CSV table of C-alpha atoms and ligand atoms in Angstrom, one decimal:
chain,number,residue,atom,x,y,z
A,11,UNK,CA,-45.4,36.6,13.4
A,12,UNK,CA,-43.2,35.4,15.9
A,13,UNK,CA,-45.9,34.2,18.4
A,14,UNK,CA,-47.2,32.2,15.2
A,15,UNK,CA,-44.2,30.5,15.0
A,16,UNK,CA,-44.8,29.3,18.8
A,17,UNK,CA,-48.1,28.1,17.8
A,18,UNK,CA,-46.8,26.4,14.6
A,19,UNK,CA,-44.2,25.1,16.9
A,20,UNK,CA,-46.8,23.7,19.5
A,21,UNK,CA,-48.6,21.9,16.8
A,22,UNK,CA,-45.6,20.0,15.6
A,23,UNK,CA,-46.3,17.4,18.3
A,24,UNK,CA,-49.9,16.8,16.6
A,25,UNK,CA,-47.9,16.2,13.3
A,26,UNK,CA,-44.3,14.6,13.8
A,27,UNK,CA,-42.2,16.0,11.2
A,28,UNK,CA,-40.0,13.0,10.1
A,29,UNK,CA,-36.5,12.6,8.8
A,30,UNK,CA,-35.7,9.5,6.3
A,31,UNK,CA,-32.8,9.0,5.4
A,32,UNK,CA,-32.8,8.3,1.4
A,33,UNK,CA,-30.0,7.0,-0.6
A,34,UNK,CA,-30.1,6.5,-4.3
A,35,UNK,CA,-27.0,4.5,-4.5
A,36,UNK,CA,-27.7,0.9,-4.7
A,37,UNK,CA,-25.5,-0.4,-1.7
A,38,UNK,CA,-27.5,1.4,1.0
A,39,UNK,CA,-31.2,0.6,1.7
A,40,UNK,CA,-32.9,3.8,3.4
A,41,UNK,CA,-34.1,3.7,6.9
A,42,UNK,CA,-36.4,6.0,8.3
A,43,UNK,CA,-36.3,8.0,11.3
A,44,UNK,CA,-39.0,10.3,13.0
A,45,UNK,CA,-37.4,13.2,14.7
A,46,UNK,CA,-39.8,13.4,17.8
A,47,UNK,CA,-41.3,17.0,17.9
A,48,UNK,CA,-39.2,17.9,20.9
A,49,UNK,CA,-35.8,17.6,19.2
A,50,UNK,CA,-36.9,19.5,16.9
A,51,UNK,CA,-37.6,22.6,19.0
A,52,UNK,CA,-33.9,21.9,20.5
A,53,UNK,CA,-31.7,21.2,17.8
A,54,UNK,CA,-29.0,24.0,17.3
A,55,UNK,CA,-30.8,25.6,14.5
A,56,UNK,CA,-30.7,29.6,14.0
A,57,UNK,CA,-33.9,31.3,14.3
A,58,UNK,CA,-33.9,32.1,10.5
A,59,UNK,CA,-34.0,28.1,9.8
A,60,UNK,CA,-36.1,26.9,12.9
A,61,UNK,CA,-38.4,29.3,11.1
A,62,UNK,CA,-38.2,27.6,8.0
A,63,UNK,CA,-38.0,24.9,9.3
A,64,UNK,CA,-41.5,25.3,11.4
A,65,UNK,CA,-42.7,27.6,8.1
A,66,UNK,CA,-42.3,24.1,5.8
A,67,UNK,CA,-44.2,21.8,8.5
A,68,UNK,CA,-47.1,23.3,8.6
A,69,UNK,CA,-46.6,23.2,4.5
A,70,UNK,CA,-48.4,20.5,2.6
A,71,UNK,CA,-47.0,17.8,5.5
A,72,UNK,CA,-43.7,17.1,4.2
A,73,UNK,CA,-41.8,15.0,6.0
A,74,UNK,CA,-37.8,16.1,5.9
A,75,UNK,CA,-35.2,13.8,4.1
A,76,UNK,CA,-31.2,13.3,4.8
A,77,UNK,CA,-31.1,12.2,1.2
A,78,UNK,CA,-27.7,11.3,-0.6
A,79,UNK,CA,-26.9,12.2,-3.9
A,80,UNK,CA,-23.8,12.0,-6.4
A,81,UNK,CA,-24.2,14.6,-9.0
A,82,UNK,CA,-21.8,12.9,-11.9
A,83,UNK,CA,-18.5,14.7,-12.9
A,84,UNK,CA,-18.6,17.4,-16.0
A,85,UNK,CA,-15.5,18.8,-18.2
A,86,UNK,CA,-14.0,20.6,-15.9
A,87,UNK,CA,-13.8,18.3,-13.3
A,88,UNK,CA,-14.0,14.4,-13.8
A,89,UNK,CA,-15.3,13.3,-10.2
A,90,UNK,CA,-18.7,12.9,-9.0
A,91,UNK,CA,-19.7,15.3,-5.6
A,92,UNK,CA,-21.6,13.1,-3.2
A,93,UNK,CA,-24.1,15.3,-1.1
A,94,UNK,CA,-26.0,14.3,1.4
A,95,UNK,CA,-28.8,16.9,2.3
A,96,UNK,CA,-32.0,18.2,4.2
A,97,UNK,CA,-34.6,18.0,1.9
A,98,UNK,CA,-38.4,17.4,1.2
A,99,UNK,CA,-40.0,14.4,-0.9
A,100,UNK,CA,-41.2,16.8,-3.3
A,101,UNK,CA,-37.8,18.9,-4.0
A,102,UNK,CA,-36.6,17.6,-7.5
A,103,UNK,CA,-32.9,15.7,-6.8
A,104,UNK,CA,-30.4,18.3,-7.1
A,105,UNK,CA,-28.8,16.1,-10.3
A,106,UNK,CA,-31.7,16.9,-12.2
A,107,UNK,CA,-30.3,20.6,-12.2
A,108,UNK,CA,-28.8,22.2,-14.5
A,109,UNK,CA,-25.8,23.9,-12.8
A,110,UNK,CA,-23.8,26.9,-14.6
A,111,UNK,CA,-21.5,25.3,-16.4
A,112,UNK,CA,-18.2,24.6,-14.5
A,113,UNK,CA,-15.2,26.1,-16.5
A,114,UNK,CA,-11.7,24.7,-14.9
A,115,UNK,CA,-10.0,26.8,-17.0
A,116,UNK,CA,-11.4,30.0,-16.0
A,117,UNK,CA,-9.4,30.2,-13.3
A,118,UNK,CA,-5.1,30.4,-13.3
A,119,UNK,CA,-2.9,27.8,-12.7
A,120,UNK,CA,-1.7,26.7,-9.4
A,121,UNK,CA,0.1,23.6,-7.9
A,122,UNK,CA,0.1,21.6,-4.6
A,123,UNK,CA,3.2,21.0,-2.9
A,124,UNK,CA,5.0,20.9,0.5
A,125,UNK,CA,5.8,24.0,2.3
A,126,UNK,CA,8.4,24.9,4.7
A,127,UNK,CA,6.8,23.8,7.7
A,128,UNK,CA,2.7,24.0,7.0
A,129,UNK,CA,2.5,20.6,5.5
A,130,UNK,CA,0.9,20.8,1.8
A,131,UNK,CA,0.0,24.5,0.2
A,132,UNK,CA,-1.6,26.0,-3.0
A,133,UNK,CA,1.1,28.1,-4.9
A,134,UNK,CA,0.3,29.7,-7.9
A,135,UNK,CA,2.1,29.8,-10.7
A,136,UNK,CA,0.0,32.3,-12.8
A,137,UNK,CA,0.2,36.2,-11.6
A,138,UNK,CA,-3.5,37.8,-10.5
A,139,UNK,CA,-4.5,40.9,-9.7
A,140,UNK,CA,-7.4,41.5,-6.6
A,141,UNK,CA,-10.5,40.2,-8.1
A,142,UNK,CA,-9.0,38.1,-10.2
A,143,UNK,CA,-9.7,33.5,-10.2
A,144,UNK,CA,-6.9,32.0,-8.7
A,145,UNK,CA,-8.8,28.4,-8.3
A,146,UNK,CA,-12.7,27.3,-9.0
A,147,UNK,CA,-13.3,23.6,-8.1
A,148,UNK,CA,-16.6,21.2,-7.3
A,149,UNK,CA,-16.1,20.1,-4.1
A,150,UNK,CA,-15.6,16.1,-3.3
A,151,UNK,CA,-18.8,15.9,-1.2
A,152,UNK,CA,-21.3,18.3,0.7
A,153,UNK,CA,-23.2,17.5,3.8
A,154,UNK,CA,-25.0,19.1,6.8
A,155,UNK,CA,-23.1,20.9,9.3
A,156,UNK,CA,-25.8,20.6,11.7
A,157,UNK,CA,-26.8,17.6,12.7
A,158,UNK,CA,-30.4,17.7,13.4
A,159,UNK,CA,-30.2,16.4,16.8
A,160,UNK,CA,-29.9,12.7,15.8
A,161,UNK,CA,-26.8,11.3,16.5
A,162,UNK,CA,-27.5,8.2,14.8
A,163,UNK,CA,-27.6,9.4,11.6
A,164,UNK,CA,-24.5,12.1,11.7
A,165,UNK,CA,-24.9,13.4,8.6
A,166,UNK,CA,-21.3,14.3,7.7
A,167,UNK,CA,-20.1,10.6,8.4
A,168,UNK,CA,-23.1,9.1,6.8
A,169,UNK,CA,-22.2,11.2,3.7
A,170,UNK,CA,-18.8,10.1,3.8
A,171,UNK,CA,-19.1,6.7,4.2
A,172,UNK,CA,-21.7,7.0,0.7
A,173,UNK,CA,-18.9,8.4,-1.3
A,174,UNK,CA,-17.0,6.2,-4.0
A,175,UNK,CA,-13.8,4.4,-3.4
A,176,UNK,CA,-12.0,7.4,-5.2
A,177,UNK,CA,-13.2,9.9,-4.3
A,178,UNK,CA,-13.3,8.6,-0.2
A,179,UNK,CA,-9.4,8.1,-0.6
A,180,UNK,CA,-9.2,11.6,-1.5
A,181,UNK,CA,-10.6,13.4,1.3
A,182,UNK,CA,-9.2,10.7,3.5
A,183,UNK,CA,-5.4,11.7,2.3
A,184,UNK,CA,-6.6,15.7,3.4
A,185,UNK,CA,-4.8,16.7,6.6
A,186,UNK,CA,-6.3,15.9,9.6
A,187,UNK,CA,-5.8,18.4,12.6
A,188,UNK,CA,-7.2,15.8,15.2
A,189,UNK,CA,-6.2,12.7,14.7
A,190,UNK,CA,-7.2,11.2,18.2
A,191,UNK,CA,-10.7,12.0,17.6
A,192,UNK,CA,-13.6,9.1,17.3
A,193,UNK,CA,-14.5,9.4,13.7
A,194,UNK,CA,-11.5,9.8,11.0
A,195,UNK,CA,-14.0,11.2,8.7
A,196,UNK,CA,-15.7,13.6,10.9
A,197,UNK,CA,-12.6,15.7,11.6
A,198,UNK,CA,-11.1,15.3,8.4
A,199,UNK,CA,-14.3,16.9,7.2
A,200,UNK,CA,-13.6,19.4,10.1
A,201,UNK,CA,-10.5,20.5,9.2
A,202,UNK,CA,-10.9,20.8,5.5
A,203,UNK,CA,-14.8,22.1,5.6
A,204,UNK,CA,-15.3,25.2,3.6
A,205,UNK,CA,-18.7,26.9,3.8
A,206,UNK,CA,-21.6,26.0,1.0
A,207,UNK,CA,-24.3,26.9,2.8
A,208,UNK,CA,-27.1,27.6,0.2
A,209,UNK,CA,-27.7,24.8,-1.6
A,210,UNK,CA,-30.2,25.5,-4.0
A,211,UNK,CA,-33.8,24.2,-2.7
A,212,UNK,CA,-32.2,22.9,0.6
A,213,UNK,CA,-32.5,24.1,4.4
A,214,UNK,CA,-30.2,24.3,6.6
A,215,UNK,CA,-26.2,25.0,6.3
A,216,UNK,CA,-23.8,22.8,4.8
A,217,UNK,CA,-20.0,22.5,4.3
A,218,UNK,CA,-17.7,21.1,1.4
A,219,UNK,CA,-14.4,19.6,1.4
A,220,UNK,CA,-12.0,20.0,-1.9
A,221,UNK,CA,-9.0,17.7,-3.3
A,222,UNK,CA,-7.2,21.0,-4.2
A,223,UNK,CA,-8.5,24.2,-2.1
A,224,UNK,CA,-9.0,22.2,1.0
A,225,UNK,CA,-4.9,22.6,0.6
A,226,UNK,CA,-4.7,26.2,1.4
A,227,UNK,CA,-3.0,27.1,4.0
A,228,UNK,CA,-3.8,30.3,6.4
A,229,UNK,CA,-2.3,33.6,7.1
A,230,UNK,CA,-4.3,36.6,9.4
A,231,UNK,CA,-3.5,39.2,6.2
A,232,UNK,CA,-4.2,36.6,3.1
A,233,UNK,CA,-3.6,37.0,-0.8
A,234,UNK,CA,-7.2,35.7,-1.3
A,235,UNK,CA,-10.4,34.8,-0.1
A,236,UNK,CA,-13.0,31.6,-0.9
A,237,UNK,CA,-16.4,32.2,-2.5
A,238,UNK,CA,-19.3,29.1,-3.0
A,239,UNK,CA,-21.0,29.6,-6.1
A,240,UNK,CA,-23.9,27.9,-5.2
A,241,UNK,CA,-25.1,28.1,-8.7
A,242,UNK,CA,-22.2,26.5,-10.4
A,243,UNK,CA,-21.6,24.5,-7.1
A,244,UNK,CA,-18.1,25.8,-6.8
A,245,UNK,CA,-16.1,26.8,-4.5
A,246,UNK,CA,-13.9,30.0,-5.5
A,247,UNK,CA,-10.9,31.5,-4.8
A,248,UNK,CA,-9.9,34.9,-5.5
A,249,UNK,CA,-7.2,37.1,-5.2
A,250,UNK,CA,-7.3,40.3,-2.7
A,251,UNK,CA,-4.0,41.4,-3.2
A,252,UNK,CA,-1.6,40.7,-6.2
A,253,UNK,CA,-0.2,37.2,-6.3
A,254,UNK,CA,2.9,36.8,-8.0
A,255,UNK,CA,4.4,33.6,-10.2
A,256,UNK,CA,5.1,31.4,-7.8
A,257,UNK,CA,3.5,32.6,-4.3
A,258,UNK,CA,1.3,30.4,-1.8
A,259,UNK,CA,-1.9,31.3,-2.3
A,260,UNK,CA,-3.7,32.3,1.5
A,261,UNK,CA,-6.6,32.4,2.9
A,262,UNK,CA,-7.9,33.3,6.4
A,263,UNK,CA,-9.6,30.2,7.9
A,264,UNK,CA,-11.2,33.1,10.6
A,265,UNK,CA,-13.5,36.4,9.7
A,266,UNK,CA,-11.5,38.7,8.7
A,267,UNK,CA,-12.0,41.3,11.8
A,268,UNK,CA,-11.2,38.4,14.6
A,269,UNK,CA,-8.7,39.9,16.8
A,270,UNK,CA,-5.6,38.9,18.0
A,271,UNK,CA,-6.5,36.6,21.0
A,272,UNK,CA,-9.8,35.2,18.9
A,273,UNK,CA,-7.4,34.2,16.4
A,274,UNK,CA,-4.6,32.3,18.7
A,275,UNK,CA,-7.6,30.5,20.4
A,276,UNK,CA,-9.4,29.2,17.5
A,277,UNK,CA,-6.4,28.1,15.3
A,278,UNK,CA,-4.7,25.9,17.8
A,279,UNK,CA,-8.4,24.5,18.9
A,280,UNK,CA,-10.0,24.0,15.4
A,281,UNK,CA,-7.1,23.4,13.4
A,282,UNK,CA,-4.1,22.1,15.6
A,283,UNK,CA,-1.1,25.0,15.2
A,284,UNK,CA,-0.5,28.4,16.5
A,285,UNK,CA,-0.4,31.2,13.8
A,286,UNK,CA,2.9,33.0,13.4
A,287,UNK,CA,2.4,35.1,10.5
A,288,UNK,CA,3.6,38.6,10.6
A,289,UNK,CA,0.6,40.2,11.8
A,290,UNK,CA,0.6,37.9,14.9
A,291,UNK,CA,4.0,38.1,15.6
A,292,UNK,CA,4.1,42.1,15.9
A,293,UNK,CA,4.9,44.2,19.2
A,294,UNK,CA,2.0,44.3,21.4
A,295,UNK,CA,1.2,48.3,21.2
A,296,UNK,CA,1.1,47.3,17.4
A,297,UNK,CA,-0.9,44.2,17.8
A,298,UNK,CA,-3.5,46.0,19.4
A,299,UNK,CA,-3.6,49.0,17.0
A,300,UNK,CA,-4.1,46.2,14.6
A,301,UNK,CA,-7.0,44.6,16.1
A,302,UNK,CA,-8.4,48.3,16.5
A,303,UNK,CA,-8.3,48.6,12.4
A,304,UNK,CA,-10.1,45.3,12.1
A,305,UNK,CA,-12.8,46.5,14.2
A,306,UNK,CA,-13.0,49.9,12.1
A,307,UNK,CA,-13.0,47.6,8.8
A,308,UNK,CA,-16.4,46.7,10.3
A,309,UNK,CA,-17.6,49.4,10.8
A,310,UNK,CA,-16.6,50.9,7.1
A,311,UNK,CA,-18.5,47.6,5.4
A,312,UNK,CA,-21.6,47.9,7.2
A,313,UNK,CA,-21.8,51.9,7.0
A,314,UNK,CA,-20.8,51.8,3.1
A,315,UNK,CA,-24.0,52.4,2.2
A,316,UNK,CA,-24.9,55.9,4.4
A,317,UNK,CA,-21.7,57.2,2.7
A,318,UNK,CA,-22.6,60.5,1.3
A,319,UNK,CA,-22.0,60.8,-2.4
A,320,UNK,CA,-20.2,64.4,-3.5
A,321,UNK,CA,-21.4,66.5,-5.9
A,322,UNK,CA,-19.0,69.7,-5.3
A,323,UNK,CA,-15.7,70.3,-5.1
A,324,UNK,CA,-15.7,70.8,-1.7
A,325,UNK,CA,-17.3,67.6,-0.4
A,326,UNK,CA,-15.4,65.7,-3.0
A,327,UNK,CA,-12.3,67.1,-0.6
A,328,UNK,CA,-14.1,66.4,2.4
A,329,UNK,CA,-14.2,62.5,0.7
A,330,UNK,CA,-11.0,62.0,0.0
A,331,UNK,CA,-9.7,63.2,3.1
A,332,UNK,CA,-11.8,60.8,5.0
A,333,UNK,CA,-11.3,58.0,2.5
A,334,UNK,CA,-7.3,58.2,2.6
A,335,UNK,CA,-7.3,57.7,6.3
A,336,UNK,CA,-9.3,54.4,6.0
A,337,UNK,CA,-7.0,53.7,3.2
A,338,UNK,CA,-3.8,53.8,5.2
A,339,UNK,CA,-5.3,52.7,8.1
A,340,UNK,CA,-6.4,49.6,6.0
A,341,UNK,CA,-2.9,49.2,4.2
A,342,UNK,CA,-1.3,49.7,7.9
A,343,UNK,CA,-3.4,46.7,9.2
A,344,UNK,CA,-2.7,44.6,6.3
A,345,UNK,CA,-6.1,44.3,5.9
A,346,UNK,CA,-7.9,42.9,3.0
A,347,UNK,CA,-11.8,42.9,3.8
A,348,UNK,CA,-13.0,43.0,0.4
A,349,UNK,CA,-16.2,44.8,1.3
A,350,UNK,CA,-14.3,47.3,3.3
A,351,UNK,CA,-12.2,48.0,0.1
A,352,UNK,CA,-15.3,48.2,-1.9
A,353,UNK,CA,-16.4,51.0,0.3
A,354,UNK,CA,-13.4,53.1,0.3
A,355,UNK,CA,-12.4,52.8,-3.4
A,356,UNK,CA,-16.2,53.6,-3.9
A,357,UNK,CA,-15.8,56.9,-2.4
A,358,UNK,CA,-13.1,57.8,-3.9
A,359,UNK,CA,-14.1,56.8,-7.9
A,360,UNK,CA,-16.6,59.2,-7.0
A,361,UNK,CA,-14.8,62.2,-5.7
A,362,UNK,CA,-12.0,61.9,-8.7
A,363,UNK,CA,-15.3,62.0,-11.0
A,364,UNK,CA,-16.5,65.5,-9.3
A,365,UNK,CA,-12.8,66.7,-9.5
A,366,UNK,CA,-12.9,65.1,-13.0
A,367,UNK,CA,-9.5,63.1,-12.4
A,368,UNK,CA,-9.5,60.5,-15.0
A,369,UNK,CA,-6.7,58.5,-14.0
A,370,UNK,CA,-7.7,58.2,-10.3
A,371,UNK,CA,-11.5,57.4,-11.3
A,372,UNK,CA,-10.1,54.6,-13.4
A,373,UNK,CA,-7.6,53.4,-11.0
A,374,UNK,CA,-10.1,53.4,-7.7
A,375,UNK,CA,-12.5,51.9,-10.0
A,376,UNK,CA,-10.3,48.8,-10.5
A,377,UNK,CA,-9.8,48.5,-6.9
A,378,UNK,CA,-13.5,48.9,-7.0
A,379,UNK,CA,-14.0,46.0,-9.7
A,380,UNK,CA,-11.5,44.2,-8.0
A,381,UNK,CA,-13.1,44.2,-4.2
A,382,UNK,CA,-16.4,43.5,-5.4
A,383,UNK,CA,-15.1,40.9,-7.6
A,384,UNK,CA,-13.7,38.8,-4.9
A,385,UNK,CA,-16.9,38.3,-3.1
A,386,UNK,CA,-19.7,38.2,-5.6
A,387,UNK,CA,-17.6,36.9,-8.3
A,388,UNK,CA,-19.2,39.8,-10.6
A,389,UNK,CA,-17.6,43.5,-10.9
A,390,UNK,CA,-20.5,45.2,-9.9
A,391,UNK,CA,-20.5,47.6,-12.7
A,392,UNK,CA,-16.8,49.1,-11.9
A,393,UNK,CA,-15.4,47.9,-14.7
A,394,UNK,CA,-17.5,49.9,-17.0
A,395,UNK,CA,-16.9,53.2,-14.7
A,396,UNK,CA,-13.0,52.3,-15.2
A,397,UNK,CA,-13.5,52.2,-19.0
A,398,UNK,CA,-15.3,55.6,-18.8
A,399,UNK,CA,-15.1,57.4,-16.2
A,400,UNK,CA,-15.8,60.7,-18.1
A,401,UNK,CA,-19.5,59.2,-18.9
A,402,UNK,CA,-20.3,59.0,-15.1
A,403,UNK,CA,-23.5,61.9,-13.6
A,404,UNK,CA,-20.5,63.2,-11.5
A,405,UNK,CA,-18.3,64.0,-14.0
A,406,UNK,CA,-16.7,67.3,-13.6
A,407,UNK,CA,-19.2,68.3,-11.6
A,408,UNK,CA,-17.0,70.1,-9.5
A,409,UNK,CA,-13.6,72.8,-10.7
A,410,UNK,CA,-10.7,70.2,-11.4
A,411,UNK,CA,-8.1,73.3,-10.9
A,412,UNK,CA,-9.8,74.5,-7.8
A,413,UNK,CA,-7.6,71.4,-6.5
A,414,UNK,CA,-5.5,70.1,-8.9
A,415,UNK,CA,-2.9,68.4,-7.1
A,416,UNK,CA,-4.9,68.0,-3.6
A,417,UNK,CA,-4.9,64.0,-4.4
A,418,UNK,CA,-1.6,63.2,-5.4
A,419,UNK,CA,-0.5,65.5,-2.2
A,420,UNK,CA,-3.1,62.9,-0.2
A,421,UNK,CA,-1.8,59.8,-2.0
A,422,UNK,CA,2.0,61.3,-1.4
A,423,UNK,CA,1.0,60.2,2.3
A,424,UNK,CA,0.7,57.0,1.4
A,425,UNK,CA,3.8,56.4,-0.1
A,426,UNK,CA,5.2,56.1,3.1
A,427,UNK,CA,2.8,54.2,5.1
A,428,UNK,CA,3.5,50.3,6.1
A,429,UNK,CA,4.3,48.1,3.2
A,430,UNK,CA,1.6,45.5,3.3
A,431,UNK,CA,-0.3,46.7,0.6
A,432,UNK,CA,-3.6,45.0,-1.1
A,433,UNK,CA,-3.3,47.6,-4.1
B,505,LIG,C1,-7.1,22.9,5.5
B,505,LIG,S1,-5.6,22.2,5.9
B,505,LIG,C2,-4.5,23.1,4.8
B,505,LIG,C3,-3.6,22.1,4.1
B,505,LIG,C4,-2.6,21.4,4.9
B,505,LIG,N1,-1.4,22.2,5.1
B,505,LIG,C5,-2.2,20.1,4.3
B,505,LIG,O1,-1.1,19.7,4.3
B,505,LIG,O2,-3.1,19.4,3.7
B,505,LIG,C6,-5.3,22.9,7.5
B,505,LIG,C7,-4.1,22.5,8.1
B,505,LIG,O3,-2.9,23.1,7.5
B,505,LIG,C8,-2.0,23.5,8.5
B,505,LIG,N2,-1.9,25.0,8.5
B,505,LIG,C9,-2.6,25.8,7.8
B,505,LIG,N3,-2.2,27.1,7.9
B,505,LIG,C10,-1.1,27.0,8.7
B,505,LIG,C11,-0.2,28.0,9.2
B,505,LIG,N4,-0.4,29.3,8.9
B,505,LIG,N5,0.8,27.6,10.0
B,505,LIG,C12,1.0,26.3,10.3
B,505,LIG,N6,0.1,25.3,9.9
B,505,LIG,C13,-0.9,25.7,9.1
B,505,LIG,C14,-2.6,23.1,9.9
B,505,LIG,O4,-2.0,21.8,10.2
B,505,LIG,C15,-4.0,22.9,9.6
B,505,LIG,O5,-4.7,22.0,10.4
């Protein structure tokens, strides 16, 4: 497979792949540029999209388009989205779509207003529970983030410099972390890019910017996380821990499991300030514990699914046991990796079902609902296990008095662990 790619590769140069740039709004006339074959072997592409890339060449000869497109404002949100985007002649404009329909008012209410000393923020002044929508918004545009090797064209400026009047104002009044740099636009886009990779029908990765979540501010153990529905072109942000009336909403502009010296070099370089929240300002024997957890949060997302589901009463023991220490380990770290929360609440609806614990099932099950909710923007089922746990296949399969009392003496442990608590 891999050594056809080559050969596809070699044979690019026998049929330049070329990139036009076309615009359908009436100010720009579209030029049209062939990417020679050997830029396109260079450009910093992954291996997944150079594939693709390649795959689509030998394809029916398309030639590749940066084409710009406003899909017109809806209900929910009265502005039109410019996108500018890799594309093929034949791939139908993306405002011929029907996209989910975009409900503003599915998500609470919030405000933006100056903080202390982190310029704007997002507070909200609804309460939510993890899972739950704390903001849902098309973006102002969409564009590229790689540029295919042509600097000419830099697809984020040319984008830009496409959108209307209003909208342009917008993102231009965004913060800009790097104010010395050549292009106003480009880092503006920089500092308030949000991932929206998947466009439907598109290669390559691309990047958003929003009037209102491009406001949030960042904190290494956030109240929420961003989603992009790329079916409802959204982006989304939900809660992982409870937000109150009036709280800034967080986010963590860096993966989740980043470590402490990751973190203080990124920030400052990408986004112009050092982070002082409370888990970087902790001792150093504690900073480094808490860069071990994030590590372990790993490891419990991608192992989630070789956990062993219990059937008895003994290895619904053996569960819990193992689950509360990545619960307080978790807690103790402040950490909120959704899929890692997923995996422990999983385990534990589970071995409350064996033990036939009714109140725990439901309650893990909402952590459950609520996890799995924050990055698919669906409860993956939990909710229905939370309603009825009794109507599970584990259901008292194991003897509830064998143990009564074994998880509230487990969960009594975590009474007294550290206080920053996602449940
Ligand atoms: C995406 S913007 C967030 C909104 C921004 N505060 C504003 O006024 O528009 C990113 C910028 O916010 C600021 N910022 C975000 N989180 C911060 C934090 N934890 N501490 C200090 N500044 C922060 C930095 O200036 C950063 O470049």
């Amino acid at each position: 497979m891999r050594r056809g790619v080559f050969r596809i590769n070699g044979g690019i140069s026998a049929r330049p792949l070329t990139l036009a740039v076309h615009d359908d709004s009436p100010t720009a006339p579209p030029p049209t540029v062939p990417i020679p074959a050997h830029l396109v072997q260079q450009v910093a592409l992954s291996r997944a999209e150079k594939t693709s890339l390649v795959t689509r060449a030998q394809q029916d000869n398309p030639a590749f388009t940066l084409r710009f497109e406003h899909i017109p404002g809806v209900d929910g949100s009265p502005h039109t989205v410019t996108v500018g985007l890799y594309t093929t002649e034949e791939q139908p404009p993306l405002c011929s779509r029907s996209w989910i329909p975009f409900d503003r008012n599915a998500a609470g209410r919030y405000e933006i207003r100056e903080t202390e000393c982190s310029g704007k923020g997002m507070f909200s002044l609804d309460s939510h529970a993890p899972g739950s929508l704390v903001a849902c918004e098309r973006p102002l545009v969409i564009s590229p983030t790689v540029d295919l090797g042509l600097a000419a064209l830099n697809p984020t400026e040319s984008t830009i410099a496409r959108m209307p009047t209003e909208t342009r104002s917008l993102l231009l009044a965004l913060h800009n972390s790097d104010p010395t740099a050549p292009s106003v636009e480009f880092s503006t886009a920089r500092t308030n890019g949000f991932d929206a990779t998947n466009v439907p029908g598109c290669i390559g990765q691309y990047h958003a910017v929003f009037d209102d979540i491009s406001r949030i501010n960042h904190c290494c153990s956030p109240n929420a996380v961003y989603r992009w529905n790329s079916e409802a072109l959204t982006g989304e942000i939900r809660a992982v821990r409870p937000i109150a009336p009036g709280d800034e909403v967080f986010i963590s502009y860096v993966s989740h499991c980043a470590p402490y010296e990751q973190r203080q070099e990124v920030l400052p370089r990408r986004y112009g300030f050092k982070c002082t929240c409370v888990i970087c300002s902790l001792p150093r024997t504690e900073r480094l514990a808490n860069d071990a957890a994030r590590q372990e949060a790993v490891v419990m997302s991608s192992a989630a699914a070789c956990r062993f589901t219990p059937t008895t009463t003994a290895s619904a023991v053996h569960a819990i046991k193992a689950a509360m220490r990545e619960v307080r380990m978790l807690r103790g770290a402040g950490m909120v990796e959704p899929y890692a929360w997923a995996a422990v609440s999983h385990s534990l609806v589970e071995a409350a079902c064996v033990l036939g614990d009714k109140a725990r099932a439901e309650r893990w099950a909402r952590v459950a609902a609520g996890a799995t909710r924050s990055v698919t923007g669906a409860d993956g089922g939990w909710d229905a296990v939370a309603a009825a746990p009794e109507r599970t296949e584990l259901w008292m399969l194991g003897q509830r008095s064998e143990c009564s009392g074994l998880f509230g003496w487990l969960e009594g442990g975590l009474e007294r662990t550290a206080v920053l608590l996602p449940v």
